[in-house]
mmCIF file of C-alpha atoms in Angstrom:
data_model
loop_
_atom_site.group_PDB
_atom_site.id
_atom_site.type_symbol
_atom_site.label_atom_id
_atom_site.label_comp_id
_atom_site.label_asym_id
_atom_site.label_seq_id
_atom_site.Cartn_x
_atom_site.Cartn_y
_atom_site.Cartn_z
ATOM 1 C CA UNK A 1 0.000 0.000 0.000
ATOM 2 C CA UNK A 2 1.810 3.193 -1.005
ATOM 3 C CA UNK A 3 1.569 6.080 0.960
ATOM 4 C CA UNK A 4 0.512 9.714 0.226
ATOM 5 C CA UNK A 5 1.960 10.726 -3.282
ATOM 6 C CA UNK A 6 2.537 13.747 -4.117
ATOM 7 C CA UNK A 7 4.148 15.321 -7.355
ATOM 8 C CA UNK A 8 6.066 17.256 -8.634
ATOM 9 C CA UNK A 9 8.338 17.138 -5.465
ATOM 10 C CA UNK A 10 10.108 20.455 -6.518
ATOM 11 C CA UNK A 11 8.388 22.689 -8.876
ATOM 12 C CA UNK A 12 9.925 26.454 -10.262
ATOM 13 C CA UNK A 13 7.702 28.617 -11.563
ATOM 14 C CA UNK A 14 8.182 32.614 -13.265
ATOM 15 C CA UNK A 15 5.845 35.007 -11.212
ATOM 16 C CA UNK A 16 2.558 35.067 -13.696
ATOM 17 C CA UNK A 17 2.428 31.174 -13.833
ATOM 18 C CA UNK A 18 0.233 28.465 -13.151
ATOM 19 C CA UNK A 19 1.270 26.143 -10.592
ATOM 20 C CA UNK A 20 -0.126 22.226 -10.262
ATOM 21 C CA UNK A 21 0.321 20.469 -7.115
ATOM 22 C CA UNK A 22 -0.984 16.638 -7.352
ATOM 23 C CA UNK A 23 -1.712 14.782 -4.342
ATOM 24 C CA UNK A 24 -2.671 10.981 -4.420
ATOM 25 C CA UNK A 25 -4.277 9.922 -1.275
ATOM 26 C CA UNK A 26 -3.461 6.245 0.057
ATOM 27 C CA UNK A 27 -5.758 3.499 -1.029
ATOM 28 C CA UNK A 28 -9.272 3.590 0.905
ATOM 29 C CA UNK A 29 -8.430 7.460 2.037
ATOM 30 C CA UNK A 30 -11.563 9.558 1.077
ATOM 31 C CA UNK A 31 -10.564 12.919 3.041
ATOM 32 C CA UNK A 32 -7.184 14.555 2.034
ATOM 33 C CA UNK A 33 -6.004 17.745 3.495
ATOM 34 C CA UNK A 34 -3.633 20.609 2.120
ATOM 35 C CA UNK A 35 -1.132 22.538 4.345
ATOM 36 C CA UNK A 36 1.132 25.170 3.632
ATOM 37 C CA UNK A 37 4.449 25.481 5.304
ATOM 38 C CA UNK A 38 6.170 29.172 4.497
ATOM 39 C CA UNK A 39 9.958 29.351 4.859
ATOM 40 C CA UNK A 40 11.357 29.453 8.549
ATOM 41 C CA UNK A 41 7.367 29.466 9.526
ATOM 42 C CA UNK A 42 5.063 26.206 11.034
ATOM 43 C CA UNK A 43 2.217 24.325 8.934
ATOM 44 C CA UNK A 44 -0.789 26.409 7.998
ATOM 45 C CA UNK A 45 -3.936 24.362 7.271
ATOM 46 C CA UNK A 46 -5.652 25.475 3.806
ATOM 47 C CA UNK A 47 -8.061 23.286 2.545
ATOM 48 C CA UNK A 48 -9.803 19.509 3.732
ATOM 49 C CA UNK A 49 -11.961 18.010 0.734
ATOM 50 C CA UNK A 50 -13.379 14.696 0.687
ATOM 51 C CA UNK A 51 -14.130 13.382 -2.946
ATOM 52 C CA UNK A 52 -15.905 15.714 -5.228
ATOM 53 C CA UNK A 53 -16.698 18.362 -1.867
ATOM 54 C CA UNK A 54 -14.818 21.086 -0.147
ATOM 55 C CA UNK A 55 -15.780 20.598 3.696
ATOM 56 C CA UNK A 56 -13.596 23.090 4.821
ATOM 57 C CA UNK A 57 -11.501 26.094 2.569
ATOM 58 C CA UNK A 58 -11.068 28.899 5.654
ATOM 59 C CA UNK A 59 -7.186 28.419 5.298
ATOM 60 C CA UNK A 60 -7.137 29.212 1.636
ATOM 61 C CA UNK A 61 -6.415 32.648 0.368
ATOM 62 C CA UNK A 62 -9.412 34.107 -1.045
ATOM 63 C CA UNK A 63 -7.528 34.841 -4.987
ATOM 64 C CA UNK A 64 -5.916 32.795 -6.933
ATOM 65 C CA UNK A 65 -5.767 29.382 -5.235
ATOM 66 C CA UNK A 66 -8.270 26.580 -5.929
ATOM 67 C CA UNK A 67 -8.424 23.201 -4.849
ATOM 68 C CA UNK A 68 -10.510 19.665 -6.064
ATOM 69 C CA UNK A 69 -10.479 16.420 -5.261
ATOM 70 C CA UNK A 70 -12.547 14.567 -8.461
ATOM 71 C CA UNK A 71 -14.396 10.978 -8.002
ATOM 72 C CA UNK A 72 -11.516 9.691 -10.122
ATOM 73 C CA UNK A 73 -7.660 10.789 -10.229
ATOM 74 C CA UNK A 74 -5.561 12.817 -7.627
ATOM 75 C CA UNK A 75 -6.623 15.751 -5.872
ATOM 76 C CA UNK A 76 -5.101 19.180 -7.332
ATOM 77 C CA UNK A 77 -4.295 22.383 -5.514
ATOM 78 C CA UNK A 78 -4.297 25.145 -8.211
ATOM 79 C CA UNK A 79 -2.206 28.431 -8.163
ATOM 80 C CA UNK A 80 -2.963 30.728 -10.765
ATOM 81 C CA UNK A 81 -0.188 33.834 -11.566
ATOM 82 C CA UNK A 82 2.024 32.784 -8.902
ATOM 83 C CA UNK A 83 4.098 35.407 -6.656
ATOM 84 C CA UNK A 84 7.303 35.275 -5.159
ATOM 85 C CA UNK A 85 5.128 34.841 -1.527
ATOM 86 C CA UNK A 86 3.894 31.616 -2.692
ATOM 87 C CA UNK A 87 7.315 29.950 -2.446
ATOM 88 C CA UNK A 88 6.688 27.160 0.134
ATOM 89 C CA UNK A 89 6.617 23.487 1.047
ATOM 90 C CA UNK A 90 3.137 22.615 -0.136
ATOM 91 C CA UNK A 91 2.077 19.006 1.870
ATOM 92 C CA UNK A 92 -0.547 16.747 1.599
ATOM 93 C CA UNK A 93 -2.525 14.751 3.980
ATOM 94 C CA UNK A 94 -5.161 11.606 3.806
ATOM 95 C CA UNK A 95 -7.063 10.237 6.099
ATOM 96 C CA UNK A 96 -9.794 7.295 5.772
ATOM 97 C CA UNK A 97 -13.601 8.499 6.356
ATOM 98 C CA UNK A 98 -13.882 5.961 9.674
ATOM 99 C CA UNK A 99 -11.194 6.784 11.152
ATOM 100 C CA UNK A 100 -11.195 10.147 13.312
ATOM 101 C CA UNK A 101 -8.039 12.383 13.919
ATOM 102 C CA UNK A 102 -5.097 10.052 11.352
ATOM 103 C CA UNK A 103 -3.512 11.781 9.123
ATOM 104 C CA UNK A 104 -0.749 10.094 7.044
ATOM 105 C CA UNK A 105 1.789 12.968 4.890
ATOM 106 C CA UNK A 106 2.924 13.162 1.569
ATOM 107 C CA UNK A 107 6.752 13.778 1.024
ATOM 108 C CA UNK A 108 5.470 17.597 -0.321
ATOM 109 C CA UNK A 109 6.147 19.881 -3.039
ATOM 110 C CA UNK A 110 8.686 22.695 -2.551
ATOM 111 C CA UNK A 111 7.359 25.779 -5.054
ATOM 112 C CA UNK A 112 10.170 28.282 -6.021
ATOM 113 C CA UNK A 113 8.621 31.621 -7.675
ATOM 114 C CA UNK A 114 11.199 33.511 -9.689
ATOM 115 C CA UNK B 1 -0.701 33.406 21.905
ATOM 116 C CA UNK B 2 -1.185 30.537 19.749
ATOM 117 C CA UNK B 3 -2.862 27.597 20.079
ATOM 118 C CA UNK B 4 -0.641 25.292 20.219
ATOM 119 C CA UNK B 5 2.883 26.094 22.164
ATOM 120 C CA UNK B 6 6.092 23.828 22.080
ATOM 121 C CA UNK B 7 8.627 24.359 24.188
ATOM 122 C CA UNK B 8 11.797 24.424 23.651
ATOM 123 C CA UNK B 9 12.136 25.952 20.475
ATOM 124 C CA UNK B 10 15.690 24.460 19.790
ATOM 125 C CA UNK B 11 17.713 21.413 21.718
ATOM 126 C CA UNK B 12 20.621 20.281 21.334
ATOM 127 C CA UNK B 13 21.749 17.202 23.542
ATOM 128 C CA UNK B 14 24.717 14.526 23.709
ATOM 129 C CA UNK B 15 24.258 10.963 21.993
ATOM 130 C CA UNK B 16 22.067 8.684 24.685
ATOM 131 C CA UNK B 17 20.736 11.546 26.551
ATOM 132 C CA UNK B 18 17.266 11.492 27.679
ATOM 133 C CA UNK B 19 15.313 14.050 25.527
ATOM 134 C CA UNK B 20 11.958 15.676 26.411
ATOM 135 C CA UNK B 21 9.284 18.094 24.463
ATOM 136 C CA UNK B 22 7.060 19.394 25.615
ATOM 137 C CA UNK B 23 2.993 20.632 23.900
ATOM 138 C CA UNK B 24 0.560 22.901 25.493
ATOM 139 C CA UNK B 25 -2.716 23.558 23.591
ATOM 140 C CA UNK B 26 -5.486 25.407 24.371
ATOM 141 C CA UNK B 27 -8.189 24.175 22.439
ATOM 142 C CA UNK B 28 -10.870 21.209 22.612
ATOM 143 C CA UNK B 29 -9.426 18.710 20.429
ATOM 144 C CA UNK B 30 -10.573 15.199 18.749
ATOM 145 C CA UNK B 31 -7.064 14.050 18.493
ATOM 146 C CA UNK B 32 -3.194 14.904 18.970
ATOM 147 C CA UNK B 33 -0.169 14.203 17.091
ATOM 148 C CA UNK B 34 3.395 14.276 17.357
ATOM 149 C CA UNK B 35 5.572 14.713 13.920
ATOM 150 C CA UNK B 36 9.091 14.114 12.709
ATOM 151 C CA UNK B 37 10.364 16.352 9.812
ATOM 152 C CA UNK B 38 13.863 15.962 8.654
ATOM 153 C CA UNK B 39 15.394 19.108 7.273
ATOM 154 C CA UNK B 40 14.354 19.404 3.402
ATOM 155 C CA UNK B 41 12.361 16.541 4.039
ATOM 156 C CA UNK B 42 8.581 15.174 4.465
ATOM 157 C CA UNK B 43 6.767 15.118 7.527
ATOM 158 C CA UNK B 44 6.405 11.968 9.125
ATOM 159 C CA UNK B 45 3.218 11.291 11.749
ATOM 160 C CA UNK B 46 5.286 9.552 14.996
ATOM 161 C CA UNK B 47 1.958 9.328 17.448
ATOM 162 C CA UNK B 48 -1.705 10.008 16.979
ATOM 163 C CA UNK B 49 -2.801 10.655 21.032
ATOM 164 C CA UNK B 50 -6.495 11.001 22.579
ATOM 165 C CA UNK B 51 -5.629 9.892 25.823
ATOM 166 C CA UNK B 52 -2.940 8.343 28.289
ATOM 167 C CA UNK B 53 0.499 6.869 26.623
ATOM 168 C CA UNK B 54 1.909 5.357 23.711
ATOM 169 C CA UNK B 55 5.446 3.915 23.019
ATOM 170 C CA UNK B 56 7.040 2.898 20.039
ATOM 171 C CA UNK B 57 10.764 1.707 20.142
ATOM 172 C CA UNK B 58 12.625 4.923 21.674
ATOM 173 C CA UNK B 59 10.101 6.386 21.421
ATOM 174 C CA UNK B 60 7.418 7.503 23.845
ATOM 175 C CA UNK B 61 3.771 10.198 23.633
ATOM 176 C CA UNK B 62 2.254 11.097 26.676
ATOM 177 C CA UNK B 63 -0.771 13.425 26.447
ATOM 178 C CA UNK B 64 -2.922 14.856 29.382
ATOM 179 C CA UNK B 65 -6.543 15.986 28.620
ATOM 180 C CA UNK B 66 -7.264 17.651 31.626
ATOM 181 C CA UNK B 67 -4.069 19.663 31.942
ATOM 182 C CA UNK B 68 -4.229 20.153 27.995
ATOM 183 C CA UNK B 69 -0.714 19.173 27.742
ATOM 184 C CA UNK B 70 1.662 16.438 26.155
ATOM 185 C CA UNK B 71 5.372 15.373 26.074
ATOM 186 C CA UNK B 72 7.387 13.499 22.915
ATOM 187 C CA UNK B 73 10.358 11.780 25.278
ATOM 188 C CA UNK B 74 13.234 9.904 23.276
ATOM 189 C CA UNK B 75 15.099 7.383 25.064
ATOM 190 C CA UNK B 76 19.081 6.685 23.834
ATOM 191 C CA UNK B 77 18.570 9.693 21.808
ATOM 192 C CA UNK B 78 20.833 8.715 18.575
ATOM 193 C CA UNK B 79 22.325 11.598 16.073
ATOM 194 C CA UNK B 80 19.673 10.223 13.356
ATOM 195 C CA UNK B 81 16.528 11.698 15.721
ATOM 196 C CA UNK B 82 18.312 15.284 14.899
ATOM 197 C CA UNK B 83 14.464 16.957 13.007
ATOM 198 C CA UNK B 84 12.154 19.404 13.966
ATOM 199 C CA UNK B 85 9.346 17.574 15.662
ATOM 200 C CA UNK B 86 5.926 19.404 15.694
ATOM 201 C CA UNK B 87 3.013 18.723 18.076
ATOM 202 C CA UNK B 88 -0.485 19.283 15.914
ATOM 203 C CA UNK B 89 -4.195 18.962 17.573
ATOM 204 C CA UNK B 90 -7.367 18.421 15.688
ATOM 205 C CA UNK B 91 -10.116 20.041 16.431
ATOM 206 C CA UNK B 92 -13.401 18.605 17.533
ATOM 207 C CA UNK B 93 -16.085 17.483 15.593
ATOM 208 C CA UNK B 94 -16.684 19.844 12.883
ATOM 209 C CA UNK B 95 -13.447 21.061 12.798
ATOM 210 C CA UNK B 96 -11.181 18.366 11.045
ATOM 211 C CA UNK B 97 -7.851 20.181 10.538
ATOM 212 C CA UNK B 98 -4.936 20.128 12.430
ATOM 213 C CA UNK B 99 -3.494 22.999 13.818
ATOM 214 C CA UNK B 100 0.736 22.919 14.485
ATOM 215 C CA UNK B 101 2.710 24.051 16.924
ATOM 216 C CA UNK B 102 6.153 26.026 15.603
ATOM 217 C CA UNK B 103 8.106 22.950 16.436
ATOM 218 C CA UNK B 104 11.330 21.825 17.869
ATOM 219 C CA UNK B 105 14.115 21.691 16.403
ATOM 220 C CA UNK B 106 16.652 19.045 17.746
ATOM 221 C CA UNK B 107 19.970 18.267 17.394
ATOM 222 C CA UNK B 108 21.674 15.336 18.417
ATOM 223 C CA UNK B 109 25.696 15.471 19.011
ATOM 224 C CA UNK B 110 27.900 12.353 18.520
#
């Protein structure tokens, strides 16, 4: 059973750019939750979606981040026209719907903005 | 003052010494875990607590609901446990995410 995927692991992007961060939960994991962690700062909870529903989005900035987690395929946190602020360790957790409070991490995805 | 406080903020200790960290939180919560992130690295979950004690290998979580507090100890500490370890609570029902402490950042001498 592999564990939390996430991909790219290291991503550069030119301020104006989109940025794609992919995050495959672990088999049977229906919840999967986004966290941001800013350079030289702790974790920052953005965004918990179970499949096809955002339950919770009060950690996202209002512009120009999405998220989704489709029925089928990995769940995608979107950054459109990137800034230099959004350089950060972007990680990924899942969690299974029965089980309260677990939370296994992906491996992350460092963003660089130039 | 945030919800969730580590102390110390950095620790640096001999090989085999006894290490302790310590979490207070001030929140209800559903659930409490202790992390392991090596520098550069991912974040590993070490303990998921709700109550009393857990031990795995060097390894050992306390958590006390009443005092809203919990400890990370590390037996033998080794040069290889040298990672910022972060306490993170979960809120009650209805509120699923996990909230992190600034974490501790230890460092293990040979």
């Amino acid at each position: 059973n592999a564990g939390v995927m996430q991909n790219p692991r290291h991503l550069v992007r030119r301020r104006g750019q989109e940025a794609r961060l992919r995050c495959s939960p672990m088999k049977g994991h229906s919840h999967v939750y986004w966290y941001r962690q800013l350079p030289e700062e702790g974790l920052k909870f953005m965004v918990y979606l179970q499949k096809e529903n955002i339950i919770d989005e009060s950690g996202m900035p209002k512009e120009r981040f999405s998220a989704e987690f489709p029925k089928e395929g990995p769940s995608i946190l979107r950054i459109q026209q990137v800034v230099r602020g959004d350089s950060a360790a972007y990680f990924c957790a899942s969690s299974r719907r029965e089980i309260r409070g677990e939370a296994f991490f992906g491996q992350g995805t460092r963003l660089t903005v130039v | 003052k945030n919800e969730v406080e580590q102390s110390p903020q950095n620790l640096t200790a001999q090989e085999g010494e006894f290490i302790t960290i310590n979490c207070s939180y001030s929140v209800g919560i559903s659930a409490l875990h202790w992390l392991q992130q090596h520098p550069g690295g991912g974040i590993v979950s070490l303990f998921m607590l709700s109550s009393g004690k857990k031990k795995h290998g060097r390894l050992i979580a306390t958590i006390n609901i009443q005092e809203k507090h919990s400890s990370l100890h590390i037996t033998a500490s080794h040069p290889r446990d040298s990672a910022v370890y972060i306490c993170a609570v979960r809120g009650d029902f209805g509120n699923e995410k996990l909230t992190f402490g600034t974490g501790t950042r230890l460092t293990i001498i040979p």
